[in-house]
Tab-separated table of N, CA and C in Angstrom:
chain	number	residue	atom	x	y	z
A	1	MET	N	141.600	188.707	3.195
A	1	MET	CA	142.581	189.053	3.990
A	1	MET	C	142.774	190.581	3.688
A	2	SER	N	142.995	191.435	4.799
A	2	SER	CA	143.326	192.807	4.424
A	2	SER	C	144.859	193.289	3.942
A	3	ARG	N	144.721	194.066	2.975
A	3	ARG	CA	146.147	194.333	2.282
A	3	ARG	C	146.740	195.341	3.160
A	4	ARG	N	145.942	196.176	3.820
A	4	ARG	CA	146.664	197.300	4.657
A	4	ARG	C	147.544	196.800	5.691
A	5	SER	N	147.038	195.832	6.738
A	5	SER	CA	147.772	195.329	7.867
A	5	SER	C	147.321	194.007	8.229
A	6	ARG	N	148.067	193.435	9.217
A	6	ARG	CA	148.004	191.986	9.595
A	6	ARG	C	146.746	192.051	10.413
A	7	ALA	N	145.961	191.071	10.192
A	7	ALA	CA	144.680	190.796	11.016
A	7	ALA	C	145.134	190.496	12.587
A	8	VAL	N	144.398	191.012	13.543
A	8	VAL	CA	144.774	191.053	14.925
A	8	VAL	C	144.441	189.702	15.534
A	9	LYS	N	145.317	188.828	16.081
A	9	LYS	CA	144.911	187.442	16.597
A	9	LYS	C	144.268	187.822	17.768
A	10	ARG	N	142.937	186.953	17.729
A	10	ARG	CA	142.116	187.036	19.017
A	10	ARG	C	142.694	186.303	20.062
A	11	ILE	N	142.560	186.388	21.309
A	11	ILE	CA	143.013	185.579	22.488
A	11	ILE	C	142.077	184.430	22.806
A	12	LYS	N	142.493	183.323	22.783
A	12	LYS	CA	141.580	181.963	22.654
A	12	LYS	C	141.536	181.748	24.076
A	13	THR	N	140.474	181.331	24.576
A	13	THR	CA	140.123	180.821	26.115
A	13	THR	C	140.161	179.445	25.987
A	14	PRO	N	141.126	179.009	27.187
A	14	PRO	CA	140.946	177.425	27.265
A	14	PRO	C	139.554	177.003	27.762
A	15	ASP	N	139.357	175.535	27.661
A	15	ASP	CA	137.959	175.181	28.020
A	15	ASP	C	137.897	175.070	29.615
A	16	PRO	N	136.811	174.926	30.146
A	16	PRO	CA	136.734	175.036	31.828
A	16	PRO	C	137.244	173.797	32.414
A	17	ILE	N	136.940	172.649	31.811
A	17	ILE	CA	137.345	171.322	32.462
A	17	ILE	C	138.747	170.918	32.397
A	18	TYR	N	139.298	171.012	31.223
A	18	TYR	CA	140.797	170.280	30.782
A	18	TYR	C	141.756	171.469	30.894
A	19	SER	N	141.050	172.957	30.772
A	19	SER	CA	141.991	174.241	30.475
A	19	SER	C	142.979	173.822	29.384
A	20	SER	N	142.351	173.335	28.318
A	20	SER	CA	142.982	172.945	27.179
A	20	SER	C	142.696	173.978	25.975
A	21	TYR	N	143.691	174.439	25.129
A	21	TYR	CA	143.146	175.153	24.157
A	21	TYR	C	142.791	174.380	22.932
A	22	LEU	N	143.313	173.199	22.848
A	22	LEU	CA	143.069	172.087	21.697
A	22	LEU	C	141.527	171.847	22.075
A	23	VAL	N	141.129	171.598	23.180
A	23	VAL	CA	139.748	171.111	23.322
A	23	VAL	C	138.807	172.096	23.140
A	24	SER	N	139.192	173.264	23.589
A	24	SER	CA	138.397	174.585	23.055
A	24	SER	C	138.297	174.792	21.674
A	25	GLU	N	139.328	174.675	21.012
A	25	GLU	CA	139.094	174.828	19.555
A	25	GLU	C	138.468	173.863	18.847
A	26	THR	N	138.354	172.533	19.405
A	26	THR	CA	137.513	171.392	18.828
A	26	THR	C	136.286	171.520	19.215
A	27	ILE	N	135.847	172.170	20.323
A	27	ILE	CA	134.630	172.400	20.545
A	27	ILE	C	133.717	173.420	19.568
A	28	SER	N	134.567	174.251	19.534
A	28	SER	CA	134.195	175.486	18.402
A	28	SER	C	134.046	174.979	17.118
A	29	LYS	N	134.796	173.989	16.445
A	29	LYS	CA	134.830	173.591	15.232
A	29	LYS	C	133.703	172.578	14.859
A	30	ILE	N	133.277	171.992	16.103
A	30	ILE	CA	132.322	170.796	16.074
A	30	ILE	C	131.046	171.264	16.185
A	31	MET	N	130.870	172.522	16.536
A	31	MET	CA	129.508	173.482	17.003
A	31	MET	C	128.910	173.807	15.556
A	32	LEU	N	127.557	173.392	15.643
A	32	LEU	CA	126.810	173.632	14.623
A	32	LEU	C	125.592	174.393	14.976
A	33	LYS	N	125.168	175.556	14.235
A	33	LYS	CA	123.966	176.412	14.669
A	33	LYS	C	124.051	177.161	16.061
A	34	GLY	N	125.249	177.033	16.362
A	34	GLY	CA	125.722	177.986	17.654
A	34	GLY	C	125.132	177.060	18.857
A	35	LEU	N	124.934	175.690	18.725
A	35	LEU	CA	124.668	174.961	19.815
A	35	LEU	C	125.877	174.576	20.583
A	36	ARG	N	126.299	175.223	21.460
A	36	ARG	CA	127.748	175.258	21.973
A	36	ARG	C	127.702	174.027	23.200
A	37	SER	N	126.530	174.005	23.787
A	37	SER	CA	126.418	173.067	24.857
A	37	SER	C	126.343	171.770	24.270
A	38	LYS	N	125.737	171.394	23.131
A	38	LYS	CA	125.636	170.313	22.523
A	38	LYS	C	126.943	169.997	22.007
A	39	ALA	N	127.869	170.897	21.615
A	39	ALA	CA	129.224	170.630	20.880
A	39	ALA	C	130.113	170.302	22.345
A	40	GLU	N	130.039	170.716	23.334
A	40	GLU	CA	130.846	170.418	24.548
A	40	GLU	C	130.311	169.055	24.962
A	41	SER	N	129.150	168.618	25.051
A	41	SER	CA	128.835	167.210	25.432
A	41	SER	C	129.602	166.137	24.559
A	42	ILE	N	129.577	166.609	23.302
A	42	ILE	CA	129.976	165.536	22.530
A	42	ILE	C	131.444	165.519	22.538
A	43	VAL	N	132.184	166.445	22.672
A	43	VAL	CA	133.536	166.370	22.774
A	43	VAL	C	134.015	165.802	24.310
A	44	TYR	N	133.476	166.168	25.248
A	44	TYR	CA	133.772	165.672	26.448
A	44	TYR	C	133.340	164.164	26.704
A	45	GLY	N	132.121	163.839	25.949
A	45	GLY	CA	131.745	162.561	25.975
A	45	GLY	C	132.916	161.749	25.242
A	46	MET	N	133.321	162.144	24.049
A	46	MET	CA	134.264	161.351	23.383
A	46	MET	C	135.569	161.250	24.346
A	47	ILE	N	136.290	162.146	24.947
A	47	ILE	CA	137.128	162.120	25.704
A	47	ILE	C	137.110	161.038	26.847
A	48	ASP	N	135.985	161.090	27.454
A	48	ASP	CA	135.733	160.175	28.608
A	48	ASP	C	135.667	158.677	27.870
A	49	LEU	N	134.832	158.489	26.864
A	49	LEU	CA	134.817	157.265	26.140
A	49	LEU	C	136.407	156.794	25.526
A	50	LEU	N	137.238	157.855	25.255
A	50	LEU	CA	138.617	157.368	24.914
A	50	LEU	C	139.195	156.930	26.094
A	51	GLY	N	139.174	157.617	27.502
A	51	GLY	CA	139.628	157.250	28.443
A	51	GLY	C	139.289	155.768	29.069
A	52	GLU	N	138.185	155.400	28.793
A	52	GLU	CA	137.566	154.175	28.961
A	52	GLU	C	138.004	152.924	28.113
A	53	LYS	N	137.975	153.171	26.914
A	53	LYS	CA	138.577	152.218	25.671
A	53	LYS	C	140.078	151.807	25.971
A	54	THR	N	140.674	152.920	26.434
A	54	THR	CA	142.253	152.662	26.258
A	54	THR	C	142.860	152.642	27.621
A	55	LYS	N	142.120	152.691	28.762
A	55	LYS	CA	142.710	152.631	29.933
A	55	LYS	C	143.861	153.676	30.187
A	56	LYS	N	143.843	154.650	29.713
A	56	LYS	CA	144.852	155.864	29.860
A	56	LYS	C	143.782	157.256	29.980
A	57	SER	N	144.613	158.178	30.196
A	57	SER	CA	143.745	159.765	30.325
A	57	SER	C	143.448	159.854	29.025
A	58	GLY	N	141.967	160.296	28.931
A	58	GLY	CA	141.320	160.440	27.655
A	58	GLY	C	142.024	161.869	26.931
A	59	ILE	N	142.365	162.691	27.760
A	59	ILE	CA	142.961	163.895	27.350
A	59	ILE	C	144.356	163.682	26.396
A	60	GLU	N	145.198	162.812	27.376
A	60	GLU	CA	146.262	162.299	26.435
A	60	GLU	C	146.524	161.579	25.419
A	61	VAL	N	145.283	160.719	25.215
A	61	VAL	CA	144.942	160.011	24.047
A	61	VAL	C	144.470	160.748	22.900
A	62	PHE	N	143.546	162.060	23.299
A	62	PHE	CA	142.988	162.801	22.354
A	62	PHE	C	144.349	164.066	21.800
A	63	THR	N	145.049	164.496	22.769
A	63	THR	CA	146.165	165.337	22.196
A	63	THR	C	147.139	164.483	21.212
A	64	GLU	N	147.439	163.077	21.816
A	64	GLU	CA	148.400	162.244	20.911
A	64	GLU	C	147.704	162.124	19.497
A	65	ALA	N	146.443	161.768	19.421
A	65	ALA	CA	145.716	161.468	18.070
A	65	ALA	C	145.635	162.927	17.181
A	66	VAL	N	145.563	163.994	17.847
A	66	VAL	CA	145.562	165.163	17.127
A	66	VAL	C	146.915	165.317	16.596
A	67	ASN	N	148.211	164.997	17.294
A	67	ASN	CA	149.253	165.263	16.885
A	67	ASN	C	149.660	164.288	15.797
A	68	ASN	N	149.200	163.026	15.967
A	68	ASN	CA	149.370	162.039	14.786
A	68	ASN	C	148.713	162.741	13.458
A	69	ILE	N	147.635	163.417	13.374
A	69	ILE	CA	146.830	163.720	12.455
A	69	ILE	C	147.738	165.138	11.718
A	70	LYS	N	148.362	165.970	12.815
A	70	LYS	CA	148.876	167.217	12.076
A	70	LYS	C	149.672	167.187	11.014
A	71	PRO	N	149.654	167.691	9.845
A	71	PRO	CA	150.348	167.722	8.714
A	71	PRO	C	151.647	168.580	8.649
A	72	VAL	N	152.781	167.971	8.028
A	72	VAL	CA	153.996	168.740	8.193
A	72	VAL	C	153.850	169.664	6.902
A	73	MET	N	153.905	169.130	5.815
A	73	MET	CA	153.856	169.673	4.215
A	73	MET	C	152.579	169.931	3.979
A	74	GLU	N	152.193	170.978	2.848
A	74	GLU	CA	151.110	170.875	2.020
A	74	GLU	C	151.432	171.479	0.944
A	75	VAL	N	150.568	171.568	-0.164
A	75	VAL	CA	150.725	172.314	-1.295
A	75	VAL	C	149.953	173.683	-1.408
A	76	LYS	N	150.559	174.514	-1.980
A	76	LYS	CA	149.551	176.078	-2.308
A	76	LYS	C	149.843	176.190	-3.929
A	77	SER	N	148.840	176.669	-4.524
A	77	SER	CA	148.642	177.126	-5.853
A	77	SER	C	149.551	178.243	-6.092
A	78	ARG	N	150.488	178.079	-6.785
A	78	ARG	CA	151.087	179.596	-7.037
A	78	ARG	C	151.182	179.585	-8.528
A	79	ARG	N	150.751	181.091	-9.066
A	79	ARG	CA	150.660	181.254	-10.676
A	79	ARG	C	152.155	181.821	-10.934
A	80	VAL	N	152.699	181.247	-11.915
A	80	VAL	CA	153.982	181.848	-12.396
A	80	VAL	C	154.091	181.663	-13.785
A	81	GLY	N	154.108	182.759	-14.748
A	81	GLY	CA	154.245	182.793	-16.002
A	81	GLY	C	153.196	182.346	-16.721
A	82	GLY	N	152.012	182.301	-16.252
A	82	GLY	CA	150.589	181.853	-17.113
A	82	GLY	C	150.458	180.513	-16.437
A	83	ALA	N	151.161	179.823	-15.697
A	83	ALA	CA	150.741	178.553	-15.306
A	83	ALA	C	150.590	178.309	-14.019
A	84	ASN	N	149.871	177.445	-13.446
A	84	ASN	CA	149.521	177.121	-11.946
A	84	ASN	C	150.385	175.997	-11.553
A	85	TYR	N	151.121	176.250	-10.452
A	85	TYR	CA	152.125	175.157	-9.944
A	85	TYR	C	151.413	174.881	-8.496
A	86	GLN	N	151.591	173.654	-8.176
A	86	GLN	CA	151.326	173.267	-6.839
A	86	GLN	C	152.530	173.188	-6.051
A	87	VAL	N	152.871	174.250	-5.237
A	87	VAL	CA	154.045	174.155	-4.586
A	87	VAL	C	154.021	173.736	-3.163
A	88	PRO	N	154.893	172.977	-2.881
A	88	PRO	CA	155.000	172.323	-1.392
A	88	PRO	C	155.535	173.263	-0.411
A	89	VAL	N	154.686	173.731	0.777
A	89	VAL	CA	155.338	174.504	1.674
A	89	VAL	C	155.286	173.943	3.132
A	90	GLU	N	155.853	174.272	4.005
A	90	GLU	CA	155.715	173.784	5.317
A	90	GLU	C	154.211	174.568	6.048
A	91	VAL	N	153.735	173.715	6.969
A	91	VAL	CA	152.538	174.233	7.474
A	91	VAL	C	152.913	174.795	8.844
A	92	ARG	N	152.495	175.827	9.150
A	92	ARG	CA	152.384	176.616	10.260
A	92	ARG	C	151.771	175.852	11.542
A	93	PRO	N	152.300	175.861	12.630
A	93	PRO	CA	151.788	175.057	13.809
A	93	PRO	C	150.272	175.280	13.918
A	94	GLU	N	149.729	176.452	13.990
A	94	GLU	CA	148.516	176.907	14.121
A	94	GLU	C	147.765	176.383	13.064
A	95	ARG	N	148.224	176.495	11.869
A	95	ARG	CA	147.295	175.952	10.793
A	95	ARG	C	147.315	174.440	10.832
A	96	ALA	N	148.305	173.858	11.223
A	96	ALA	CA	148.643	172.234	11.462
A	96	ALA	C	147.362	171.743	12.302
A	97	GLN	N	147.360	172.422	13.396
A	97	GLN	CA	146.331	171.966	14.225
A	97	GLN	C	144.978	172.424	13.803
A	98	SER	N	144.595	173.243	13.244
A	98	SER	CA	143.165	173.645	12.602
A	98	SER	C	142.910	172.403	11.440
A	99	LEU	N	143.855	172.267	10.776
A	99	LEU	CA	143.590	171.096	9.661
A	99	LEU	C	143.345	169.799	10.255
A	100	ALA	N	144.098	169.448	11.558
A	100	ALA	CA	143.992	168.154	12.054
A	100	ALA	C	142.777	168.077	12.520
A	101	ILE	N	141.978	169.389	13.269
A	101	ILE	CA	140.758	169.166	13.919
A	101	ILE	C	139.688	169.116	12.738
A	102	ARG	N	139.949	169.850	11.754
A	102	ARG	CA	138.828	170.016	10.597
A	102	ARG	C	138.770	168.578	10.003
A	103	TRP	N	139.985	168.023	9.798
A	103	TRP	CA	140.088	166.679	8.976
A	103	TRP	C	139.530	165.405	9.957
A	104	PHE	N	139.679	165.622	11.368
A	104	PHE	CA	139.144	164.409	12.233
A	104	PHE	C	137.553	164.860	12.111
A	105	ILE	N	136.947	166.026	12.230
A	105	ILE	CA	135.796	166.116	12.501
A	105	ILE	C	134.888	165.928	11.222
A	106	THR	N	135.422	166.112	9.863
A	106	THR	CA	134.783	165.606	8.848
A	106	THR	C	134.802	163.910	8.678
A	107	ALA	N	135.824	163.286	8.981
A	107	ALA	CA	136.069	161.984	9.118
A	107	ALA	C	135.114	161.290	10.116
A	108	ALA	N	134.862	162.089	11.083
A	108	ALA	CA	133.966	161.573	12.075
A	108	ALA	C	132.564	161.504	11.485
A	109	ARG	N	132.033	162.821	11.059
A	109	ARG	CA	130.917	162.884	10.576
A	109	ARG	C	130.346	161.805	9.423
A	110	ALA	N	131.679	161.450	8.637
A	110	ALA	CA	131.367	160.754	7.337
A	110	ALA	C	131.273	159.179	7.941
A	111	ARG	N	131.516	158.770	9.203
A	111	ARG	CA	131.539	157.403	9.480
A	111	ARG	C	130.094	157.173	9.834
A	112	LYS	N	130.036	155.800	9.738
A	112	LYS	CA	128.763	155.135	10.106
A	112	LYS	C	128.909	154.809	11.607
A	113	GLY	N	127.917	155.031	12.487
A	113	GLY	CA	127.612	154.839	13.854
A	113	GLY	C	126.425	155.246	14.361
A	114	LYS	N	126.426	155.126	15.635
A	114	LYS	CA	125.095	155.396	16.216
A	114	LYS	C	125.063	156.664	16.677
A	115	ASN	N	125.828	157.468	17.312
A	115	ASN	CA	125.935	158.655	17.394
A	115	ASN	C	127.233	159.659	17.367
A	116	MET	N	127.249	160.640	17.358
A	116	MET	CA	128.460	161.486	17.161
A	116	MET	C	129.535	161.242	18.157
A	117	ILE	N	129.210	161.035	19.591
A	117	ILE	CA	130.343	160.627	20.181
A	117	ILE	C	131.014	159.338	20.041
A	118	GLU	N	130.285	158.378	19.673
A	118	GLU	CA	131.026	157.404	19.283
A	118	GLU	C	131.868	157.476	17.977
A	119	ARG	N	131.011	158.153	17.295
A	119	ARG	CA	131.881	158.041	15.874
A	119	ARG	C	133.342	158.889	16.100
A	120	ALA	N	133.163	159.955	16.863
A	120	ALA	CA	134.226	160.922	17.098
A	120	ALA	C	135.393	160.052	18.021
A	121	ALA	N	134.855	159.332	18.838
A	121	ALA	CA	135.576	158.435	19.545
A	121	ALA	C	136.528	157.306	18.704
A	122	ALA	N	135.491	156.603	17.880
A	122	ALA	CA	136.229	155.628	17.053
A	122	ALA	C	137.288	156.146	16.242
A	123	GLU	N	136.771	157.429	15.737
A	123	GLU	CA	138.060	158.285	14.639
A	123	GLU	C	139.082	158.295	15.547
A	124	MET	N	138.799	158.997	16.595
A	124	MET	CA	140.127	159.342	17.439
A	124	MET	C	141.080	158.285	17.911
A	125	LEU	N	140.417	157.129	18.210
A	125	LEU	CA	141.205	155.699	18.382
A	125	LEU	C	141.807	155.404	17.176
A	126	ASP	N	141.181	155.659	15.725
A	126	ASP	CA	141.941	155.096	14.848
A	126	ASP	C	143.143	156.179	14.477
A	127	ALA	N	142.973	157.495	14.892
A	127	ALA	CA	144.029	158.355	14.858
A	127	ALA	C	145.235	157.902	15.583
A	128	PHE	N	144.859	157.867	16.822
A	128	PHE	CA	145.872	157.321	17.991
A	128	PHE	C	146.556	156.169	17.388
A	129	ASN	N	146.061	155.344	16.796
A	129	ASN	CA	146.627	153.915	16.292
A	129	ASN	C	147.361	154.395	14.697
A	130	ASN	N	147.272	155.399	14.348
A	130	ASN	CA	147.983	156.076	12.855
A	130	ASN	C	147.200	155.146	11.830
A	131	THR	N	145.592	155.002	12.124
A	131	THR	CA	144.861	154.478	10.977
A	131	THR	C	143.626	155.486	10.716
A	132	GLY	N	142.777	155.272	9.828
A	132	GLY	CA	141.673	155.896	9.564
A	132	GLY	C	141.551	157.123	8.617
A	133	ALA	N	140.391	157.740	8.336
A	133	ALA	CA	140.271	158.547	7.281
A	133	ALA	C	141.225	159.939	7.388
A	134	ALA	N	141.150	160.336	8.814
A	134	ALA	CA	141.984	161.661	8.853
A	134	ALA	C	143.402	161.504	8.537
A	135	ILE	N	143.752	160.230	9.124
A	135	ILE	CA	145.451	160.094	8.781
A	135	ILE	C	145.485	159.628	7.305
A	136	LYS	N	144.771	159.323	6.630
A	136	LYS	CA	144.831	159.089	5.312
A	136	LYS	C	144.787	160.310	4.456
A	137	LYS	N	144.005	161.463	5.012
A	137	LYS	CA	144.110	162.821	4.561
A	137	LYS	C	145.297	163.467	4.610
A	138	LYS	N	146.125	163.260	5.791
A	138	LYS	CA	147.324	163.722	6.139
A	138	LYS	C	148.490	162.918	5.168
A	139	ASP	N	148.212	161.720	4.995
A	139	ASP	CA	149.099	160.950	4.116
A	139	ASP	C	149.106	161.486	2.576
A	140	ASP	N	147.719	161.805	2.284
A	140	ASP	CA	147.506	162.314	0.762
A	140	ASP	C	148.158	163.632	0.731
A	141	THR	N	147.834	164.242	1.784
A	141	THR	CA	148.589	165.679	1.452
A	141	THR	C	150.090	165.656	1.179
A	142	HIS	N	150.677	164.879	2.288
A	142	HIS	CA	152.210	164.696	2.195
A	142	HIS	C	152.649	164.158	0.884
A	143	LYS	N	151.948	162.943	0.227
A	143	LYS	CA	152.226	162.696	-1.045
A	143	LYS	C	152.119	163.417	-2.172
A	144	MET	N	151.070	164.533	-2.155
A	144	MET	CA	150.923	165.678	-3.005
A	144	MET	C	152.160	166.395	-2.846
A	145	ALA	N	152.572	166.883	-1.787
A	145	ALA	CA	153.847	167.706	-1.677
A	145	ALA	C	155.101	167.145	-1.793
A	146	GLU	N	155.274	165.765	-1.860
A	146	GLU	CA	156.424	165.007	-2.113
A	146	GLU	C	156.434	164.868	-3.716
A	147	ALA	N	155.320	164.694	-4.105
A	147	ALA	CA	155.133	164.544	-5.704
A	147	ALA	C	155.306	165.908	-6.447
A	148	ASN	N	155.400	166.882	-5.817
A	148	ASN	CA	155.458	168.424	-6.419
A	148	ASN	C	156.742	169.055	-5.860
A	149	LYS	N	157.594	168.154	-5.498
A	149	LYS	CA	158.890	168.856	-4.859
A	149	LYS	C	159.726	169.443	-5.783
A	150	ALA	N	159.659	169.193	-6.963
A	150	ALA	CA	160.276	169.831	-8.069
A	150	ALA	C	159.908	171.106	-8.122
A	151	PHE	N	158.799	171.464	-7.691
A	151	PHE	CA	158.415	173.021	-7.846
A	151	PHE	C	158.626	173.876	-6.721
A	152	ALA	N	159.402	173.123	-5.801
A	152	ALA	CA	159.773	174.037	-4.475
A	152	ALA	C	160.508	175.127	-4.625
A	153	HIS	N	161.151	175.492	-5.601
A	153	HIS	CA	161.990	176.631	-6.135
A	153	HIS	C	161.010	177.657	-6.239
A	154	PHE	N	159.655	177.381	-6.606
A	154	PHE	CA	158.930	178.447	-6.604
A	154	PHE	C	157.999	179.072	-5.601
A	155	ARG	N	158.650	178.709	-4.340
A	155	ARG	CA	158.153	178.969	-3.080
A	155	ARG	C	157.698	180.399	-2.970
A	156	TYR	N	158.565	181.246	-2.972
A	156	TYR	CA	158.472	182.582	-2.891
A	156	TYR	C	159.193	183.524	-3.615
């Protein structure tokens, strides 16, 4: 990160089908080797599959699942007087969304299953029901922040 000035925020474009910034960011994060059309087919297929399995709107289930994964607190390493402390800090909304998508994709890729669409849909259903690997990652992050609450006075 530059020491001179703040980095300029790029303007994100929503995806063409759902007009959602969340879906657009998910497509960008799931994309490998520049294969955007493949990433789009995975995400859109996952949203359609979520809609079929839950009998609700797939995009609503997807949004709710991502909101369930978003962390509220995390720990950051702070060096104070020669010792490193894990200091709990609140997570900014943009970072919370980014972490949630990253954790969901990592959990979906680690799953056993036929193809990425089915694995991603299964992980999203688990997140919608507050279970699964991505929710476990969020809970572990919150537990770490809770355990290090004593060092909160080192925040800044």
